[in-house]
PDB file of C-alpha atoms in Angstrom:
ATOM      1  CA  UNK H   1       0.000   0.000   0.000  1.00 76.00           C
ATOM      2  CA  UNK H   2       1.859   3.204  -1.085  1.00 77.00           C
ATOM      3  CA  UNK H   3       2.503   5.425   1.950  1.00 78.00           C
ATOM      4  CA  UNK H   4       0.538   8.532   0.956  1.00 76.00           C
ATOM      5  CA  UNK H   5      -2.599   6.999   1.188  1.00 76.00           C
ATOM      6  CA  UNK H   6      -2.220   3.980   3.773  1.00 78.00           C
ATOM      7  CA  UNK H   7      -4.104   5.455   6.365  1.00 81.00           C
ATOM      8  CA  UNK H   8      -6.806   5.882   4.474  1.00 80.00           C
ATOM      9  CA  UNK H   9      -7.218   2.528   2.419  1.00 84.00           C
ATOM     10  CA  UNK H  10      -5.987   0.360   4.968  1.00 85.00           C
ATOM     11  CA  UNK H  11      -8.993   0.937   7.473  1.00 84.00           C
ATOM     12  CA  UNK H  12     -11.035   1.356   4.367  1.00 84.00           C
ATOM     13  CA  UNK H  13      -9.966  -2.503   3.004  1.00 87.00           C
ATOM     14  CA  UNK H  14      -9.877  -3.924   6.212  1.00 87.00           C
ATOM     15  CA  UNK H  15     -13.656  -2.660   6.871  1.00 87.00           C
ATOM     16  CA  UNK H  16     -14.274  -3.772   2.969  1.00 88.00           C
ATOM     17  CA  UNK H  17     -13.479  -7.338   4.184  1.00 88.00           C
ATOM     18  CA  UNK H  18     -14.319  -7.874   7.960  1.00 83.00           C
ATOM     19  CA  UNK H  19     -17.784  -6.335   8.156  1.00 83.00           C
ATOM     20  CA  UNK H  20     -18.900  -8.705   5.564  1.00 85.00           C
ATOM     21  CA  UNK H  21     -17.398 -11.852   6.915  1.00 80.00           C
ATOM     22  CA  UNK H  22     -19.078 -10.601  10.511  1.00 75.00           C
ATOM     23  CA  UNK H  23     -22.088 -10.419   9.200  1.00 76.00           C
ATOM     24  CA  UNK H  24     -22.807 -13.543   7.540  1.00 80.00           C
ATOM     25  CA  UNK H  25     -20.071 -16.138   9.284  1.00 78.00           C
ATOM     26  CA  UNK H  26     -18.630 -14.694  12.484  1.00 71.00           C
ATOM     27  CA  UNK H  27     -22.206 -13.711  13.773  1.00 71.00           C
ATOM     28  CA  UNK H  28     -24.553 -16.246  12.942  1.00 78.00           C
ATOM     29  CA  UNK H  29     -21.281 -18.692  14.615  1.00 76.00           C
ATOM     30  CA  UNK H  30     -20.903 -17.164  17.431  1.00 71.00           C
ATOM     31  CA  UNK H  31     -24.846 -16.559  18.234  1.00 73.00           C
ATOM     32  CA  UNK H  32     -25.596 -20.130  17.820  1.00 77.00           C
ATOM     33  CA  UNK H  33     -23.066 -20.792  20.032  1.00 74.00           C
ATOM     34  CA  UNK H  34     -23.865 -18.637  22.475  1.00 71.00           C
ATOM     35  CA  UNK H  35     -27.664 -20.352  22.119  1.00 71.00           C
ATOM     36  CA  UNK H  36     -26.234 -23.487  22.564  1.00 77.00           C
ATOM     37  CA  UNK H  37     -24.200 -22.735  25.682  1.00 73.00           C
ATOM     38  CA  UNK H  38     -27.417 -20.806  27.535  1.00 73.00           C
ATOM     39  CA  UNK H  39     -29.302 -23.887  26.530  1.00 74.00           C
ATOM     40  CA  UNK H  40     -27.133 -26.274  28.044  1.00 75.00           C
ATOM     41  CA  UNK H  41     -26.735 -24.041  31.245  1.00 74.00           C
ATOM     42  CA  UNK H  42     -30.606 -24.105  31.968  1.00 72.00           C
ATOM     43  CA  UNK H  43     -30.153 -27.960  31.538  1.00 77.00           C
ATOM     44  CA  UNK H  44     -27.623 -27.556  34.078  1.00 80.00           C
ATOM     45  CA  UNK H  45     -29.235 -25.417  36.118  1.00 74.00           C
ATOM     46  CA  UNK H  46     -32.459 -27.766  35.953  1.00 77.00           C
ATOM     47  CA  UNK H  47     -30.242 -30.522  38.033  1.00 82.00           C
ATOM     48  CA  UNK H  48     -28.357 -27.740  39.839  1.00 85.00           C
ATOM     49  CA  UNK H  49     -28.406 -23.963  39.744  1.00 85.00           C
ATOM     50  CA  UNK H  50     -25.342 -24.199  42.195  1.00 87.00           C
ATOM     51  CA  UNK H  51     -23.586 -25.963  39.528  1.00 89.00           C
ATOM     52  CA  UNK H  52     -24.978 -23.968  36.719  1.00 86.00           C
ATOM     53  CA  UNK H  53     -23.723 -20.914  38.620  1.00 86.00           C
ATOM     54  CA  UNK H  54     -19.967 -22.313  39.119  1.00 88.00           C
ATOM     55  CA  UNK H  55     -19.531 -23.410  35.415  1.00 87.00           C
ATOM     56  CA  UNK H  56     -21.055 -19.894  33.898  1.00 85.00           C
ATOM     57  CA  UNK H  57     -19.150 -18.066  36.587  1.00 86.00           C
ATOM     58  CA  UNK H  58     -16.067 -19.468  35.563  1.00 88.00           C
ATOM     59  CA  UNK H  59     -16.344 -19.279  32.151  1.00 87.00           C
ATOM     60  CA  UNK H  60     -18.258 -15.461  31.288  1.00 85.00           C
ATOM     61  CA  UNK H  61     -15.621 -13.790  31.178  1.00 85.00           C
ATOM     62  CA  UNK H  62     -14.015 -16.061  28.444  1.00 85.00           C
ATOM     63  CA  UNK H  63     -17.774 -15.582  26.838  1.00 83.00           C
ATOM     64  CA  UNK H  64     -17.453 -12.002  26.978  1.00 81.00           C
ATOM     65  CA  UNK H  65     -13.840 -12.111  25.270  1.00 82.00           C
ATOM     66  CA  UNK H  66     -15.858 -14.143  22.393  1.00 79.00           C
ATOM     67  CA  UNK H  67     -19.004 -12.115  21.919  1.00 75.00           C
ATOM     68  CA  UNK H  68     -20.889 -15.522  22.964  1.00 74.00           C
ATOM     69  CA  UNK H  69     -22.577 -14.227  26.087  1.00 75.00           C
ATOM     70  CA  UNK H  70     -25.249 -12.769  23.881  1.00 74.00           C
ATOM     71  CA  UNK H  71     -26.637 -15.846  23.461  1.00 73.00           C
ATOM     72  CA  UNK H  72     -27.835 -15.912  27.234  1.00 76.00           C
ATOM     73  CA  UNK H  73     -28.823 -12.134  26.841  1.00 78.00           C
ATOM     74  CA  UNK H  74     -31.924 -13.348  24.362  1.00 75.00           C
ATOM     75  CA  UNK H  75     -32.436 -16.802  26.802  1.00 77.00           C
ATOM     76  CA  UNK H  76     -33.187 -13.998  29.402  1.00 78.00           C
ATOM     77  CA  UNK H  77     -35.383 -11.878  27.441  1.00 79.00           C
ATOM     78  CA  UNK H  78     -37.309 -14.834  26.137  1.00 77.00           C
ATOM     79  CA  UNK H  79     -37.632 -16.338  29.535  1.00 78.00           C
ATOM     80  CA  UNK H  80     -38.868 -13.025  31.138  1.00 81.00           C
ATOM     81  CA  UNK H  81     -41.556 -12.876  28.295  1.00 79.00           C
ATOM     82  CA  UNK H  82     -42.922 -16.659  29.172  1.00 77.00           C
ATOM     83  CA  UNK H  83     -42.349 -16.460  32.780  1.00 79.00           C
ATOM     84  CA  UNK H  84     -42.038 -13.071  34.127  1.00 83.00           C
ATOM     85  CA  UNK H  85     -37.858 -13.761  35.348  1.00 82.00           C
ATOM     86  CA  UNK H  86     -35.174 -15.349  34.588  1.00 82.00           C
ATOM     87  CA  UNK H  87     -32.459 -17.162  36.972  1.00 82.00           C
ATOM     88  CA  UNK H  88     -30.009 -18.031  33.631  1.00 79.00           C
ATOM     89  CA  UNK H  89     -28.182 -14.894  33.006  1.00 79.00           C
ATOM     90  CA  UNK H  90     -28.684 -13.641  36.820  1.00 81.00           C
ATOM     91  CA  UNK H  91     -25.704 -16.458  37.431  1.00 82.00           C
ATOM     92  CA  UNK H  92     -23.304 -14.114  35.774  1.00 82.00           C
ATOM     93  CA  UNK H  93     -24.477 -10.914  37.578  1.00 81.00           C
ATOM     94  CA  UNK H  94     -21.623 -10.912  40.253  1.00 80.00           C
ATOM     95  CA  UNK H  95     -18.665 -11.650  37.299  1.00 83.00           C
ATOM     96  CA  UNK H  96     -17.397  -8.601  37.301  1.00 84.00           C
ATOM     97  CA  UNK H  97     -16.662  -8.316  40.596  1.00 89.00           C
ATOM     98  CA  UNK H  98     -13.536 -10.620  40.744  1.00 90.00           C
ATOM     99  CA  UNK H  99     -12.480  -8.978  37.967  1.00 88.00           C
ATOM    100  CA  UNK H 100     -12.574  -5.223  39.280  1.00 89.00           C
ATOM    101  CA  UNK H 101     -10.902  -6.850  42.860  1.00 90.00           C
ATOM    102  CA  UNK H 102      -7.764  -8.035  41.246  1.00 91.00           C
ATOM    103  CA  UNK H 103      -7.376  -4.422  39.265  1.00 91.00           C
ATOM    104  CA  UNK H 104      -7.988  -2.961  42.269  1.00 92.00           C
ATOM    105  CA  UNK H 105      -5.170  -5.051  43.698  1.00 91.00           C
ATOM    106  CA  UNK H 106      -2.769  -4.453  40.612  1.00 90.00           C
ATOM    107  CA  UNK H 107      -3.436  -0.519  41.139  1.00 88.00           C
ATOM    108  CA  UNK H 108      -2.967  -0.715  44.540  1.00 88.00           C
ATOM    109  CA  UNK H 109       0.458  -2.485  43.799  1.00 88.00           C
ATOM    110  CA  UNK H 110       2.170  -1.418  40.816  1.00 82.00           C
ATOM    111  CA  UNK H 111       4.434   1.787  40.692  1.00 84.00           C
ATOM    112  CA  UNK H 112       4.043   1.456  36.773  1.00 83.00           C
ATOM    113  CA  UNK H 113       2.256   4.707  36.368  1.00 85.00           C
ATOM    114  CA  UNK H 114       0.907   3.909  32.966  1.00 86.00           C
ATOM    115  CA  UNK H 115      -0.582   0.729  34.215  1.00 83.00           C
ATOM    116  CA  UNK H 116      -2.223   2.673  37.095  1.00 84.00           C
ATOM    117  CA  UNK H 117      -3.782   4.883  34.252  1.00 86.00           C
ATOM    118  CA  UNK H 118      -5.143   2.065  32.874  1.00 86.00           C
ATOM    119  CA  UNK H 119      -6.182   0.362  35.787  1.00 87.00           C
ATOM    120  CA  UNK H 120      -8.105   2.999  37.562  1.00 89.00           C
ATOM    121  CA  UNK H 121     -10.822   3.648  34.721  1.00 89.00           C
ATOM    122  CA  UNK H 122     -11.201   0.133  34.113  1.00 89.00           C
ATOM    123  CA  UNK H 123     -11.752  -0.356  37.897  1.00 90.00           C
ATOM    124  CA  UNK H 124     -14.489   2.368  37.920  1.00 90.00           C
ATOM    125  CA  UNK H 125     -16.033   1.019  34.717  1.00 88.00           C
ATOM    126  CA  UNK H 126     -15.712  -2.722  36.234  1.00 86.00           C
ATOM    127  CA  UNK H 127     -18.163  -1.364  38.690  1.00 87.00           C
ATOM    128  CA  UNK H 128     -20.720  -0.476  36.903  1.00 86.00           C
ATOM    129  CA  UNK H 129     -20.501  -4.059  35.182  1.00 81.00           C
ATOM    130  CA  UNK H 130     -18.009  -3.051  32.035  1.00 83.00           C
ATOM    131  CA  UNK H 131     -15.687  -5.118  32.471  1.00 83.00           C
ATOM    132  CA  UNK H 132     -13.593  -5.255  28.538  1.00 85.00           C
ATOM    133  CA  UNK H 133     -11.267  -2.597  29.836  1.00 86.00           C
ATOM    134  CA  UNK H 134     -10.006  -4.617  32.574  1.00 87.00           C
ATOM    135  CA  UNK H 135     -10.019  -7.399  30.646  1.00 87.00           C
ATOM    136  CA  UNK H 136      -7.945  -6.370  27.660  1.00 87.00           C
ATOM    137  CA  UNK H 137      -6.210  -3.733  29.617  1.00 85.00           C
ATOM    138  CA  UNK H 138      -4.999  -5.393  32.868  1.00 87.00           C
ATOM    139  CA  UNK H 139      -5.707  -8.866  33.773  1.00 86.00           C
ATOM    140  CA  UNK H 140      -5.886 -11.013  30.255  1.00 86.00           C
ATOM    141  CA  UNK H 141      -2.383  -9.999  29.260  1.00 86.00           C
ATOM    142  CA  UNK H 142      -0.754 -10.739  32.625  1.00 85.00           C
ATOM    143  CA  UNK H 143      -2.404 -14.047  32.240  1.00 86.00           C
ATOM    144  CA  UNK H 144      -2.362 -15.302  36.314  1.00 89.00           C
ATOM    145  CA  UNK H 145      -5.146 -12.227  37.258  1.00 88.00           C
ATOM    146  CA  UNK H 146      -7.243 -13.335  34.784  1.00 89.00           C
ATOM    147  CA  UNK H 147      -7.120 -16.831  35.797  1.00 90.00           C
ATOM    148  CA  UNK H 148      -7.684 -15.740  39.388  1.00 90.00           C
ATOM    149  CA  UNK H 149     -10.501 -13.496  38.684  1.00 89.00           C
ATOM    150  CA  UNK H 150     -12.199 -16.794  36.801  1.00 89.00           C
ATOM    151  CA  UNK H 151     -12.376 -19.022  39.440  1.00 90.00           C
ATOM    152  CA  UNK H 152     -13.207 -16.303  42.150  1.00 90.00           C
ATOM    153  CA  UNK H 153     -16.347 -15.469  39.472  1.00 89.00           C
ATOM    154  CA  UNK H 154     -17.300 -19.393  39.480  1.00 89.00           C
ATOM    155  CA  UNK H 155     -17.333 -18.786  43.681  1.00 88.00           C
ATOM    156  CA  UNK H 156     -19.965 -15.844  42.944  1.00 88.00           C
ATOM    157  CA  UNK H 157     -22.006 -18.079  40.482  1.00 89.00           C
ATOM    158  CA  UNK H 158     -22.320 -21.159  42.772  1.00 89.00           C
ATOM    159  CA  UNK H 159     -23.520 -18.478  45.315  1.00 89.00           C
ATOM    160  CA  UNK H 160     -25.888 -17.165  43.511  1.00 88.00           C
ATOM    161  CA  UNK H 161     -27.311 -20.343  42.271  1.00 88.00           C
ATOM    162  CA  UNK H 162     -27.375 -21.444  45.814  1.00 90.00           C
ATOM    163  CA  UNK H 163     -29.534 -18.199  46.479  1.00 88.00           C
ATOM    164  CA  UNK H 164     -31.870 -18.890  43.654  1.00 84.00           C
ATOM    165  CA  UNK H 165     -30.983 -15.071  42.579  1.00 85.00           C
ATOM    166  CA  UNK H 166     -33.691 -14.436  39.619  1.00 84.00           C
ATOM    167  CA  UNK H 167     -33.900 -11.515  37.417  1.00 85.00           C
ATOM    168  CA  UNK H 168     -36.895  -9.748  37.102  1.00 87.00           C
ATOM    169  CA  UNK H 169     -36.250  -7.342  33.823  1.00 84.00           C
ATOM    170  CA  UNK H 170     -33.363  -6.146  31.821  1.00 79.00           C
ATOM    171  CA  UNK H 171     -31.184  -4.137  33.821  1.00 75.00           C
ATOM    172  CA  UNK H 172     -27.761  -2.666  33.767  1.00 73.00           C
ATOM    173  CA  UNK H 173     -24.483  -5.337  35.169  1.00 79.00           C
ATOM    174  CA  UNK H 174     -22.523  -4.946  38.208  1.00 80.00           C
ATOM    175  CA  UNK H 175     -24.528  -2.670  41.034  1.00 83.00           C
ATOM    176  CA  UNK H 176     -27.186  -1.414  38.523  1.00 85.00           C
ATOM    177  CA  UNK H 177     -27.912  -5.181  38.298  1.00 84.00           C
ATOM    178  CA  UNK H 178     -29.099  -5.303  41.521  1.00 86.00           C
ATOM    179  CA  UNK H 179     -32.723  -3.548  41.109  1.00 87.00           C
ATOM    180  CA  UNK H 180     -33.396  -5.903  37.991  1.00 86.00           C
ATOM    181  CA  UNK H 181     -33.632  -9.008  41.240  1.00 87.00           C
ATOM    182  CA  UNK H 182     -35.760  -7.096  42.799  1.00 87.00           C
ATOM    183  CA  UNK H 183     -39.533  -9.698  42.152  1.00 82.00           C
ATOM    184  CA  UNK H 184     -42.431  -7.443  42.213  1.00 84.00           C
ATOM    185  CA  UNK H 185     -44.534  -9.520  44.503  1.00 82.00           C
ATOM    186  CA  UNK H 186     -41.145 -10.961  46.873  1.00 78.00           C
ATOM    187  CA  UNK H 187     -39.520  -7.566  46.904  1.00 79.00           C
ATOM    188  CA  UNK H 188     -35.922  -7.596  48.635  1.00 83.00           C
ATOM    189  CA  UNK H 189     -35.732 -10.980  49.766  1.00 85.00           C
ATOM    190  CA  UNK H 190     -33.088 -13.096  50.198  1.00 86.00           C
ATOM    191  CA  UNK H 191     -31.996 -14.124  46.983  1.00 83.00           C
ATOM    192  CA  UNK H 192     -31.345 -10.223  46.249  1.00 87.00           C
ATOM    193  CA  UNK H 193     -29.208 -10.137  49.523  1.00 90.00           C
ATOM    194  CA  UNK H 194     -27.534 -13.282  48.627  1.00 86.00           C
ATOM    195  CA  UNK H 195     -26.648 -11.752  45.190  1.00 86.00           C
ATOM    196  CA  UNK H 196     -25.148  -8.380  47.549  1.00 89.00           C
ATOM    197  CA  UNK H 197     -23.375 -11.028  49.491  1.00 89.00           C
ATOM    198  CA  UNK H 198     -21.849 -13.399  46.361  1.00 86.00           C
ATOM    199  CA  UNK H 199     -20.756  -9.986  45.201  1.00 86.00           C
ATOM    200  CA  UNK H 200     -18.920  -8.539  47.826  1.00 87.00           C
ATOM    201  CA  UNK H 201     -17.394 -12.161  48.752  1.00 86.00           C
ATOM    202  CA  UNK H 202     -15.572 -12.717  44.953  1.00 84.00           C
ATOM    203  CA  UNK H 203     -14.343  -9.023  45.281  1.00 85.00           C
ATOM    204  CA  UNK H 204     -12.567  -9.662  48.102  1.00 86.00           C
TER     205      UNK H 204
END
């Protein structure tokens, strides 16, 4: 590509190819995947939500990195529309949690001042349930953190299974997530205060 115009045509030819191939092979893959995994979680879930809850824990952030947690996003609508909640995608609410701990750790313990610039709005993103920027920014490329933050998310998921944490509408993740388990007729039971507890447990 002759230098006068590469940055132009490059992002031009790149778009050119990828959005095409996302639209009809990358997307239609990775949404019946993500089907496929929410449908084999309720099955899961059907013979134990604490189970469910430790396997999706484990693995959403892993889903997120894919784009497959979408697939679980339209489980949750679908189920809210046939039964007024869902307890499927409300195993995943306290993932980001774990994640936002260990970059709170990392900024708490690294003199690497551009690290701590990326760490601190990824933190404050993290908990408001965005977690990509701690992902890609801080935890996946150091590898160990990441893994840590995985398993401490399956802890939260088992809890929240054992809770029988349901989800009542579509709500924001992280805290906002927390008025979306509130069931109109239960209210703030304990399922909502075992969710507060699962989170506060994997973030520590």
């Amino acid at each position: 590509m002759p230098t006068v115009v590469k940055t132009f045509l490059v992002p031009f030819v790149t778009l050119l190819i990828v959005v095409p191939l996302t639209f009809l092979i990358i997307g239609p893959i990775a949404t019946w995947i993500g089907n496929a995994l929410a449908a084999m979680t309720s099955a899961i879930y059907g013979f134990s939500p604490v189970l469910a809850g430790v396997l999706l824990g484990v693995f959403w952030q892993v889903f997120v990195i894919f784009g497959v947690h979408w697939g679980f996003v339209a489980v949750m609508m679908s189920n809210v529309a046939a039964m007024g909640y869902d307890q499927i995608l409300g195993l995943s609410l306290g993932a980001s949690f774990p994640q936002i701990g260990v970059v709170l750790a990392i900024l708490l313990q690294t003199k690497d001042q551009k690290l701590k610039g990326i760490a601190l709005p990824a933190f404050i993103s993290g908990i408001f349930g965005v977690t990509e920027p701690a992902i890609y920014g801080v935890t996946l490329p150091r590898k160990k953190p990441f893994i840590l933050s995985c398993i401490a998310a399956g802890v939260v998921g088992g809890l929240i299974g054992f809770f029988g944490t349901r989800m009542y509408m579509m709500g924001g993740m992280g805290i906002f997530s927390i008025p979306a388990t509130i069931g109109p007729k239960s209210g703030v039971d304990m399922s909502v205060y075992g969710l507060m507890i699962a989170m506060a447990v994997s973030f520590f």
